Amino acid sequence: MSSEGRVVRENPALSSALAEILHCGKFGQTQTPATTPAGRWFGGNTAPTEQFTKQRSQKSSSPQQGTLNSSPKSKESLQILHDNPSIPAIAKYFNTKGRYEEVNLHLREDILAVNRAILQSPSEQCREIHLTAIIRHGTRYPTSKNIQEMQQLYNITMYNASGEHDWLREIQSQRTMWYTEDMDGRLVQKGVNDLKHLAVRLSKLFPSLISEEKLRGGYIKFITSSKHRCVNSTLSFKAGLTELWGIKDQEFEHTVNDALMRFFDHCTRYVQEVDKNRSAVAEVDKFNQGPEMRRVRQKIADRLNVPYSLITYDMAQAAFYLCAYEFTIKAVNSPWCQLLDDADAEVMEYASDLREFTKRGHAYNINSRSSCGLFHDLFNRLDRAGSQNKLGQQVTEAVTVQITHADTLLPLLTLLGFFKDRVPLTSTNFATQTQRSFRTSLMMPYAANLLLVLYDCGGDDLRLQPLLNEKPVTFPSMTRQQTSIPLYQDVLEHYRDLIQGCDFETECQPLKHNV
């Protein structure tokens, strides 16, 4: 598998390009990343624009703008936010369709809030020398398949449902099915803002690395999947920085590299044994046909007063998605959310988690091994940064920003050992998995990110801090270090078997079956 990518040059004046795509609708759908004109947005539909307010980095010293206040008043404020009636009660169960703000509740109050104290530097002499940020794309439209299912449920609700519920009358009298199949997973305006805001927050968390000087000097590299939602997310991240610093006189490149950012498409063994193998998801199918899901379907049918046979698993999922997408895209607590209560949403969340566990998580070894190429890319870069720093040289790649998919980030987290429960998820243990660590609602919202920060603490003391969704985490099985910033050498030793092995070409070769 080649790790070479295609370099694309983009104009930093992205706000005017955004205005163009909002005005023109489906502009650019037939272009490829390699031929996309400088400064133009790859893809089509977006939601109505919002004003992006530029925040100068010096504002980070202000408690209201730059930090998350931990005072009792702040906690009380967060509780009020948590109980906000404009937010669906089931929003915390939206799995990979959830907002980033539901993972970091303080961002509901101040979308640019950061708290540098979380970085927990081992000593005052430690300084950050490199950051790799692997980031999922921002909020997107449903896929065409999901839209077809949502349209089917909409038709059932419009022409078969009956009752006196206010929410039902609102759907039947005021709601239109505004999703169209050509939206098909494209980035929405909320997704643009997800990445703009993340860029600003990371510049406040790591001001010595993500700086105007380093951006202009070419020390910040951008890599993306070729998918329109990832390219547009990359442009949005760059726009967050260029708008923050008022840069209009310089262009910045990004590289399209699907071998790294969509490795799952290139791993033959994964495609054959898991992705395209129906028997591999047998546990998922069993749960979707089991008693918990059957009860959810019955309750939805009762609420709509329609025959049970009309509400299949796909229709239950469509109800869940209609609630989720209306909220994540339009910030609306939709009447569709009344079709599910908390207990129903927990079942829907588990169904999604079981599927992700089966296809991206710890269920099959090849799920994680398919990410070997990305794993080596990461540690080769960290090694290079450490070596350049040791020789007293400028670290040539101070920051690497990689924009990708949940399907990319989850296997890498799995390979690193994160979110491995003592008892695996199955079709029969829903009731005992309420405290599971593998919960995509917390792990993988839109704009989810894995950050790895390399520190020089003097001498040969290099340290590596992992953060997930801007929160410090500990490398699995390295808790004895009593810190989330272990020695880099200890991390290398911890992952020695993967570093010395885990060859993508070998792992992804289809197994030979005896005849």
Short mmCIF file of N, CA and C in Angstrom, two decimals, residues 338-469:
data_model
loop_
_atom_site.label_atom_id
_atom_site.label_comp_id
_atom_site.label_asym_id
_atom_site.label_seq_id
_atom_site.Cartn_x
_atom_site.Cartn_y
_atom_site.Cartn_z
N GLN A 338 -40.04 12.54 20.04
CA GLN A 338 -41.08 12.00 20.91
C GLN A 338 -41.38 10.53 20.61
N LEU A 339 -40.82 10.01 19.51
CA LEU A 339 -41.04 8.61 19.18
C LEU A 339 -40.21 7.66 20.03
N LEU A 340 -39.22 8.20 20.74
CA LEU A 340 -38.35 7.34 21.56
C LEU A 340 -38.16 7.96 22.93
N ASP A 341 -38.19 7.11 23.96
CA ASP A 341 -37.84 7.59 25.30
C ASP A 341 -36.42 7.15 25.62
N ASP A 342 -35.98 7.43 26.84
CA ASP A 342 -34.60 7.11 27.23
C ASP A 342 -34.29 5.63 27.07
N ALA A 343 -35.22 4.79 27.50
CA ALA A 343 -34.98 3.34 27.41
C ALA A 343 -34.83 2.90 25.96
N ASP A 344 -35.64 3.46 25.08
CA ASP A 344 -35.54 3.13 23.65
C ASP A 344 -34.19 3.58 23.10
N ALA A 345 -33.78 4.80 23.47
CA ALA A 345 -32.53 5.36 22.95
C ALA A 345 -31.33 4.54 23.41
N GLU A 346 -31.39 4.03 24.63
CA GLU A 346 -30.29 3.18 25.11
C GLU A 346 -30.16 1.92 24.24
N VAL A 347 -31.28 1.37 23.84
CA VAL A 347 -31.25 0.19 22.98
C VAL A 347 -30.69 0.54 21.61
N MET A 348 -31.13 1.68 21.06
CA MET A 348 -30.63 2.10 19.75
C MET A 348 -29.13 2.39 19.81
N GLU A 349 -28.69 3.01 20.89
CA GLU A 349 -27.26 3.28 21.05
C GLU A 349 -26.48 1.97 21.12
N TYR A 350 -26.99 1.01 21.86
CA TYR A 350 -26.28 -0.27 21.99
C TYR A 350 -26.21 -0.99 20.64
N ALA A 351 -27.29 -0.92 19.87
CA ALA A 351 -27.29 -1.55 18.54
C ALA A 351 -26.18 -0.97 17.68
N SER A 352 -26.04 0.35 17.73
CA SER A 352 -24.97 1.00 16.96
C SER A 352 -23.60 0.64 17.51
N ASP A 353 -23.46 0.63 18.83
CA ASP A 353 -22.17 0.29 19.44
C ASP A 353 -21.78 -1.15 19.11
N LEU A 354 -22.76 -2.05 19.14
CA LEU A 354 -22.46 -3.45 18.81
C LEU A 354 -21.97 -3.57 17.37
N ARG A 355 -22.56 -2.80 16.49
CA ARG A 355 -22.13 -2.82 15.09
C ARG A 355 -20.71 -2.25 14.95
N GLU A 356 -20.46 -1.12 15.61
CA GLU A 356 -19.12 -0.53 15.53
C GLU A 356 -18.08 -1.43 16.19
N PHE A 357 -18.44 -2.05 17.30
CA PHE A 357 -17.55 -2.99 17.98
C PHE A 357 -17.21 -4.16 17.05
N THR A 358 -18.22 -4.61 16.32
CA THR A 358 -18.03 -5.76 15.43
C THR A 358 -17.21 -5.40 14.20
N LYS A 359 -17.44 -4.22 13.64
CA LYS A 359 -16.81 -3.87 12.36
C LYS A 359 -15.56 -2.99 12.51
N ARG A 360 -15.39 -2.31 13.65
CA ARG A 360 -14.22 -1.43 13.83
C ARG A 360 -13.47 -1.69 15.12
N GLY A 361 -14.11 -2.40 16.04
CA GLY A 361 -13.55 -2.55 17.38
C GLY A 361 -12.87 -3.88 17.62
N HIS A 362 -12.98 -4.37 18.86
CA HIS A 362 -12.19 -5.51 19.31
C HIS A 362 -12.76 -6.88 18.92
N ALA A 363 -13.87 -6.92 18.18
CA ALA A 363 -14.48 -8.21 17.86
C ALA A 363 -13.58 -9.07 16.98
N TYR A 364 -12.91 -8.46 16.01
CA TYR A 364 -12.03 -9.20 15.10
C TYR A 364 -10.67 -8.52 15.06
N ASN A 365 -9.63 -9.31 15.09
CA ASN A 365 -8.27 -8.79 15.13
C ASN A 365 -7.95 -7.93 13.91
N ILE A 366 -8.47 -8.30 12.75
CA ILE A 366 -8.15 -7.54 11.53
C ILE A 366 -8.72 -6.13 11.57
N ASN A 367 -9.76 -5.90 12.37
CA ASN A 367 -10.32 -4.55 12.48
C ASN A 367 -9.24 -3.55 12.87
N SER A 368 -8.48 -3.88 13.90
CA SER A 368 -7.44 -2.97 14.37
C SER A 368 -6.18 -3.08 13.52
N ARG A 369 -5.85 -4.29 13.10
CA ARG A 369 -4.62 -4.49 12.32
C ARG A 369 -4.67 -3.78 10.97
N SER A 370 -5.87 -3.51 10.50
CA SER A 370 -5.97 -2.77 9.24
C SER A 370 -5.40 -1.35 9.36
N SER A 371 -5.25 -0.86 10.59
CA SER A 371 -4.72 0.49 10.81
C SER A 371 -3.21 0.52 11.03
N CYS A 372 -2.52 -0.59 10.76
CA CYS A 372 -1.07 -0.66 10.98
C CYS A 372 -0.32 0.46 10.25
N GLY A 373 -0.74 0.75 9.03
CA GLY A 373 -0.07 1.80 8.27
C GLY A 373 -0.16 3.16 8.95
N LEU A 374 -1.34 3.48 9.45
CA LEU A 374 -1.52 4.75 10.16
C LEU A 374 -0.75 4.76 11.46
N PHE A 375 -0.70 3.62 12.15
CA PHE A 375 0.06 3.50 13.39
C PHE A 375 1.54 3.81 13.13
N HIS A 376 2.13 3.19 12.10
CA HIS A 376 3.54 3.42 11.79
C HIS A 376 3.78 4.85 11.32
N ASP A 377 2.85 5.40 10.56
CA ASP A 377 2.96 6.80 10.13
C ASP A 377 3.06 7.72 11.34
N LEU A 378 2.25 7.45 12.35
CA LEU A 378 2.24 8.26 13.57
C LEU A 378 3.57 8.16 14.31
N PHE A 379 4.02 6.94 14.57
CA PHE A 379 5.24 6.78 15.37
C PHE A 379 6.50 7.14 14.60
N ASN A 380 6.50 6.98 13.30
CA ASN A 380 7.64 7.46 12.50
C ASN A 380 7.76 8.98 12.61
N ARG A 381 6.64 9.66 12.61
CA ARG A 381 6.65 11.12 12.72
C ARG A 381 7.12 11.56 14.11
N LEU A 382 6.65 10.87 15.14
CA LEU A 382 7.09 11.20 16.50
C LEU A 382 8.59 10.96 16.64
N ASP A 383 9.07 9.84 16.10
CA ASP A 383 10.51 9.55 16.14
C ASP A 383 11.30 10.65 15.44
N ARG A 384 10.82 11.06 14.29
CA ARG A 384 11.52 12.09 13.50
C ARG A 384 11.56 13.41 14.26
N ALA A 385 10.45 13.77 14.87
CA ALA A 385 10.42 15.01 15.65
C ALA A 385 11.38 14.94 16.83
N GLY A 386 11.39 13.78 17.52
CA GLY A 386 12.30 13.61 18.65
C GLY A 386 13.75 13.67 18.23
N SER A 387 14.08 13.05 17.09
CA SER A 387 15.46 13.04 16.61
C SER A 387 15.92 14.44 16.20
N GLN A 388 15.07 15.16 15.48
CA GLN A 388 15.43 16.52 15.08
C GLN A 388 15.64 17.40 16.30
N ASN A 389 14.77 17.25 17.28
CA ASN A 389 14.89 18.05 18.49
C ASN A 389 16.18 17.72 19.24
N LYS A 390 16.53 16.45 19.33
CA LYS A 390 17.75 16.02 20.04
C LYS A 390 19.00 16.59 19.39
N LEU A 391 18.98 16.71 18.06
CA LEU A 391 20.12 17.26 17.33
C LEU A 391 20.14 18.79 17.34
N GLY A 392 19.20 19.38 18.02
CA GLY A 392 19.14 20.83 18.08
C GLY A 392 18.58 21.47 16.83
N GLN A 393 17.90 20.67 16.00
CA GLN A 393 17.34 21.18 14.75
C GLN A 393 15.88 21.62 14.95
N GLN A 394 15.43 22.44 14.03
CA GLN A 394 14.02 22.82 14.02
C GLN A 394 13.18 21.59 13.66
N VAL A 395 12.13 21.31 14.43
CA VAL A 395 11.22 20.22 14.09
C VAL A 395 10.44 20.66 12.85
N THR A 396 10.67 19.98 11.75
CA THR A 396 10.13 20.44 10.47
C THR A 396 8.62 20.27 10.36
N GLU A 397 8.06 19.35 11.14
CA GLU A 397 6.62 19.13 11.14
C GLU A 397 6.14 19.30 12.58
N ALA A 398 5.99 20.55 12.98
CA ALA A 398 5.60 20.84 14.35
C ALA A 398 4.20 20.34 14.65
N VAL A 399 3.33 20.42 13.64
CA VAL A 399 1.93 19.99 13.81
C VAL A 399 1.51 19.24 12.55
N THR A 400 0.86 18.10 12.75
CA THR A 400 0.26 17.35 11.65
C THR A 400 -1.23 17.21 11.94
N VAL A 401 -2.05 17.70 11.04
CA VAL A 401 -3.50 17.62 11.18
C VAL A 401 -4.00 16.65 10.12
N GLN A 402 -4.62 15.55 10.56
CA GLN A 402 -5.14 14.53 9.65
C GLN A 402 -6.65 14.45 9.82
N ILE A 403 -7.37 14.76 8.74
CA ILE A 403 -8.84 14.78 8.79
C ILE A 403 -9.37 13.50 8.14
N THR A 404 -10.20 12.78 8.88
CA THR A 404 -10.56 11.45 8.43
C THR A 404 -11.97 11.07 8.88
N HIS A 405 -12.20 9.78 9.06
CA HIS A 405 -13.53 9.22 9.34
C HIS A 405 -13.54 8.48 10.68
N ALA A 406 -14.73 8.26 11.21
CA ALA A 406 -14.86 7.40 12.39
C ALA A 406 -14.33 6.01 12.08
N ASP A 407 -14.52 5.57 10.84
CA ASP A 407 -14.06 4.24 10.43
C ASP A 407 -12.54 4.14 10.40
N THR A 408 -11.85 5.25 10.44
CA THR A 408 -10.39 5.30 10.51
C THR A 408 -9.91 5.42 11.94
N LEU A 409 -10.55 6.30 12.68
CA LEU A 409 -10.10 6.60 14.04
C LEU A 409 -10.40 5.45 15.01
N LEU A 410 -11.56 4.82 14.87
CA LEU A 410 -11.92 3.72 15.78
C LEU A 410 -10.95 2.54 15.70
N PRO A 411 -10.56 2.05 14.51
CA PRO A 411 -9.59 0.95 14.47
C PRO A 411 -8.24 1.32 15.08
N LEU A 412 -7.80 2.57 14.89
CA LEU A 412 -6.53 2.98 15.49
C LEU A 412 -6.63 2.99 17.01
N LEU A 413 -7.71 3.53 17.55
CA LEU A 413 -7.91 3.51 19.00
C LEU A 413 -7.96 2.07 19.51
N THR A 414 -8.58 1.20 18.74
CA THR A 414 -8.64 -0.22 19.10
C THR A 414 -7.25 -0.83 19.09
N LEU A 415 -6.45 -0.53 18.07
CA LEU A 415 -5.08 -1.05 18.00
C LEU A 415 -4.25 -0.58 19.19
N LEU A 416 -4.46 0.64 19.63
CA LEU A 416 -3.73 1.19 20.78
C LEU A 416 -4.24 0.62 22.11
N GLY A 417 -5.35 -0.12 22.06
CA GLY A 417 -5.85 -0.79 23.25
C GLY A 417 -6.93 -0.05 24.01
N PHE A 418 -7.42 1.04 23.48
CA PHE A 418 -8.44 1.81 24.18
C PHE A 418 -9.81 1.11 24.12
N PHE A 419 -10.62 1.36 25.14
CA PHE A 419 -12.03 0.96 25.17
C PHE A 419 -12.24 -0.54 24.99
N LYS A 420 -11.37 -1.31 25.64
CA LYS A 420 -11.52 -2.76 25.60
C LYS A 420 -12.15 -3.22 26.91
N ASP A 421 -13.39 -3.62 26.84
CA ASP A 421 -14.11 -4.07 28.03
C ASP A 421 -13.70 -5.49 28.40
N ARG A 422 -13.80 -5.80 29.67
CA ARG A 422 -13.45 -7.15 30.14
C ARG A 422 -14.34 -8.19 29.49
N VAL A 423 -15.61 -7.86 29.34
CA VAL A 423 -16.56 -8.75 28.67
C VAL A 423 -16.97 -8.09 27.35
N PRO A 424 -16.78 -8.76 26.22
CA PRO A 424 -17.11 -8.13 24.94
C PRO A 424 -18.61 -7.94 24.76
N LEU A 425 -18.98 -7.01 23.91
CA LEU A 425 -20.38 -6.78 23.59
C LEU A 425 -20.90 -7.94 22.74
N THR A 426 -22.10 -8.41 23.08
CA THR A 426 -22.75 -9.46 22.30
C THR A 426 -24.23 -9.12 22.14
N SER A 427 -24.94 -9.99 21.44
CA SER A 427 -26.37 -9.78 21.22
C SER A 427 -27.19 -10.05 22.47
N THR A 428 -26.60 -10.70 23.48
CA THR A 428 -27.38 -11.15 24.63
C THR A 428 -27.02 -10.47 25.95
N ASN A 429 -26.04 -9.57 25.94
CA ASN A 429 -25.64 -8.99 27.23
C ASN A 429 -25.87 -7.48 27.33
N PHE A 430 -26.86 -6.99 26.61
CA PHE A 430 -27.21 -5.57 26.68
C PHE A 430 -27.42 -5.11 28.12
N ALA A 431 -28.17 -5.89 28.90
CA ALA A 431 -28.54 -5.48 30.26
C ALA A 431 -27.33 -5.34 31.18
N THR A 432 -26.26 -6.06 30.92
CA THR A 432 -25.08 -6.02 31.80
C THR A 432 -23.98 -5.12 31.24
N GLN A 433 -24.25 -4.41 30.15
CA GLN A 433 -23.22 -3.58 29.53
C GLN A 433 -23.49 -2.08 29.70
N THR A 434 -24.24 -1.74 30.72
CA THR A 434 -24.58 -0.32 30.92
C THR A 434 -23.35 0.51 31.29
N GLN A 435 -22.32 -0.12 31.84
CA GLN A 435 -21.12 0.60 32.23
C GLN A 435 -19.96 0.34 31.27
N ARG A 436 -20.26 -0.12 30.06
CA ARG A 436 -19.20 -0.44 29.11
C ARG A 436 -18.37 0.80 28.76
N SER A 437 -17.12 0.58 28.47
CA SER A 437 -16.26 1.69 28.04
C SER A 437 -16.40 1.94 26.55
N PHE A 438 -16.76 0.91 25.78
CA PHE A 438 -16.94 1.08 24.34
C PHE A 438 -18.30 1.72 24.09
N ARG A 439 -18.34 3.04 24.15
CA ARG A 439 -19.58 3.79 23.95
C ARG A 439 -19.30 4.92 22.97
N THR A 440 -19.74 4.75 21.73
CA THR A 440 -19.38 5.71 20.68
C THR A 440 -19.97 7.09 20.93
N SER A 441 -21.05 7.19 21.71
CA SER A 441 -21.60 8.50 22.02
C SER A 441 -20.57 9.37 22.73
N LEU A 442 -19.70 8.75 23.51
CA LEU A 442 -18.65 9.48 24.22
C LEU A 442 -17.33 9.51 23.45
N MET A 443 -17.08 8.47 22.66
CA MET A 443 -15.82 8.34 21.94
C MET A 443 -15.80 9.09 20.62
N MET A 444 -16.89 9.04 19.88
CA MET A 444 -16.82 9.34 18.46
C MET A 444 -17.93 10.25 17.95
N PRO A 445 -18.15 11.42 18.57
CA PRO A 445 -19.09 12.37 17.99
C PRO A 445 -18.48 12.98 16.73
N TYR A 446 -19.22 13.81 16.04
CA TYR A 446 -18.63 14.56 14.94
C TYR A 446 -17.47 15.40 15.48
N ALA A 447 -16.40 15.49 14.69
CA ALA A 447 -15.17 16.23 15.04
C ALA A 447 -14.40 15.58 16.19
N ALA A 448 -14.68 14.31 16.49
CA ALA A 448 -13.88 13.58 17.49
C ALA A 448 -12.41 13.65 17.10
N ASN A 449 -11.54 13.63 18.10
CA ASN A 449 -10.12 13.79 17.79
C ASN A 449 -9.23 13.06 18.78
N LEU A 450 -8.16 12.51 18.24
CA LEU A 450 -7.08 11.93 19.04
C LEU A 450 -5.88 12.85 18.89
N LEU A 451 -5.42 13.40 19.99
CA LEU A 451 -4.28 14.31 19.99
C LEU A 451 -3.11 13.63 20.69
N LEU A 452 -1.93 13.71 20.10
CA LEU A 452 -0.72 13.18 20.71
C LEU A 452 0.32 14.29 20.73
N VAL A 453 0.73 14.67 21.96
CA VAL A 453 1.61 15.81 22.15
C VAL A 453 2.96 15.31 22.66
N LEU A 454 4.02 15.64 21.94
CA LEU A 454 5.37 15.23 22.31
C LEU A 454 6.06 16.39 23.02
N TYR A 455 6.59 16.11 24.23
CA TYR A 455 7.25 17.12 25.05
C TYR A 455 8.75 16.83 25.16
N ASP A 456 9.52 17.90 25.18
CA ASP A 456 10.93 17.83 25.56
C ASP A 456 11.05 18.39 26.97
N CYS A 457 11.43 17.51 27.91
CA CYS A 457 11.52 17.94 29.32
C CYS A 457 12.98 18.05 29.77
N GLY A 458 13.88 18.17 28.81
CA GLY A 458 15.29 18.35 29.15
C GLY A 458 16.07 17.06 29.07
N GLY A 459 17.31 17.15 28.58
CA GLY A 459 18.13 15.95 28.44
C GLY A 459 17.51 15.01 27.44
N ASP A 460 17.42 13.75 27.81
CA ASP A 460 16.78 12.75 26.94
C ASP A 460 15.36 12.46 27.39
N ASP A 461 14.78 13.37 28.15
CA ASP A 461 13.45 13.16 28.73
C ASP A 461 12.37 13.64 27.77
N LEU A 462 12.01 12.77 26.82
CA LEU A 462 10.87 13.03 25.94
C LEU A 462 9.64 12.37 26.53
N ARG A 463 8.50 13.06 26.47
CA ARG A 463 7.26 12.51 27.01
C ARG A 463 6.14 12.68 25.99
N LEU A 464 5.15 11.79 26.08
CA LEU A 464 4.05 11.80 25.12
C LEU A 464 2.72 11.82 25.87
N GLN A 465 1.90 12.82 25.56
CA GLN A 465 0.58 12.91 26.18
C GLN A 465 -0.52 12.65 25.16
N PRO A 466 -1.38 11.66 25.41
CA PRO A 466 -2.55 11.45 24.55
C PRO A 466 -3.77 12.17 25.11
N LEU A 467 -4.55 12.75 24.23
CA LEU A 467 -5.84 13.35 24.59
C LEU A 467 -6.88 12.85 23.61
N LEU A 468 -8.06 12.58 24.12
CA LEU A 468 -9.18 12.19 23.27
C LEU A 468 -10.29 13.22 23.45
N ASN A 469 -10.67 13.84 22.37
CA ASN A 469 -11.69 14.88 22.40
C ASN A 469 -11.32 15.98 23.39
#
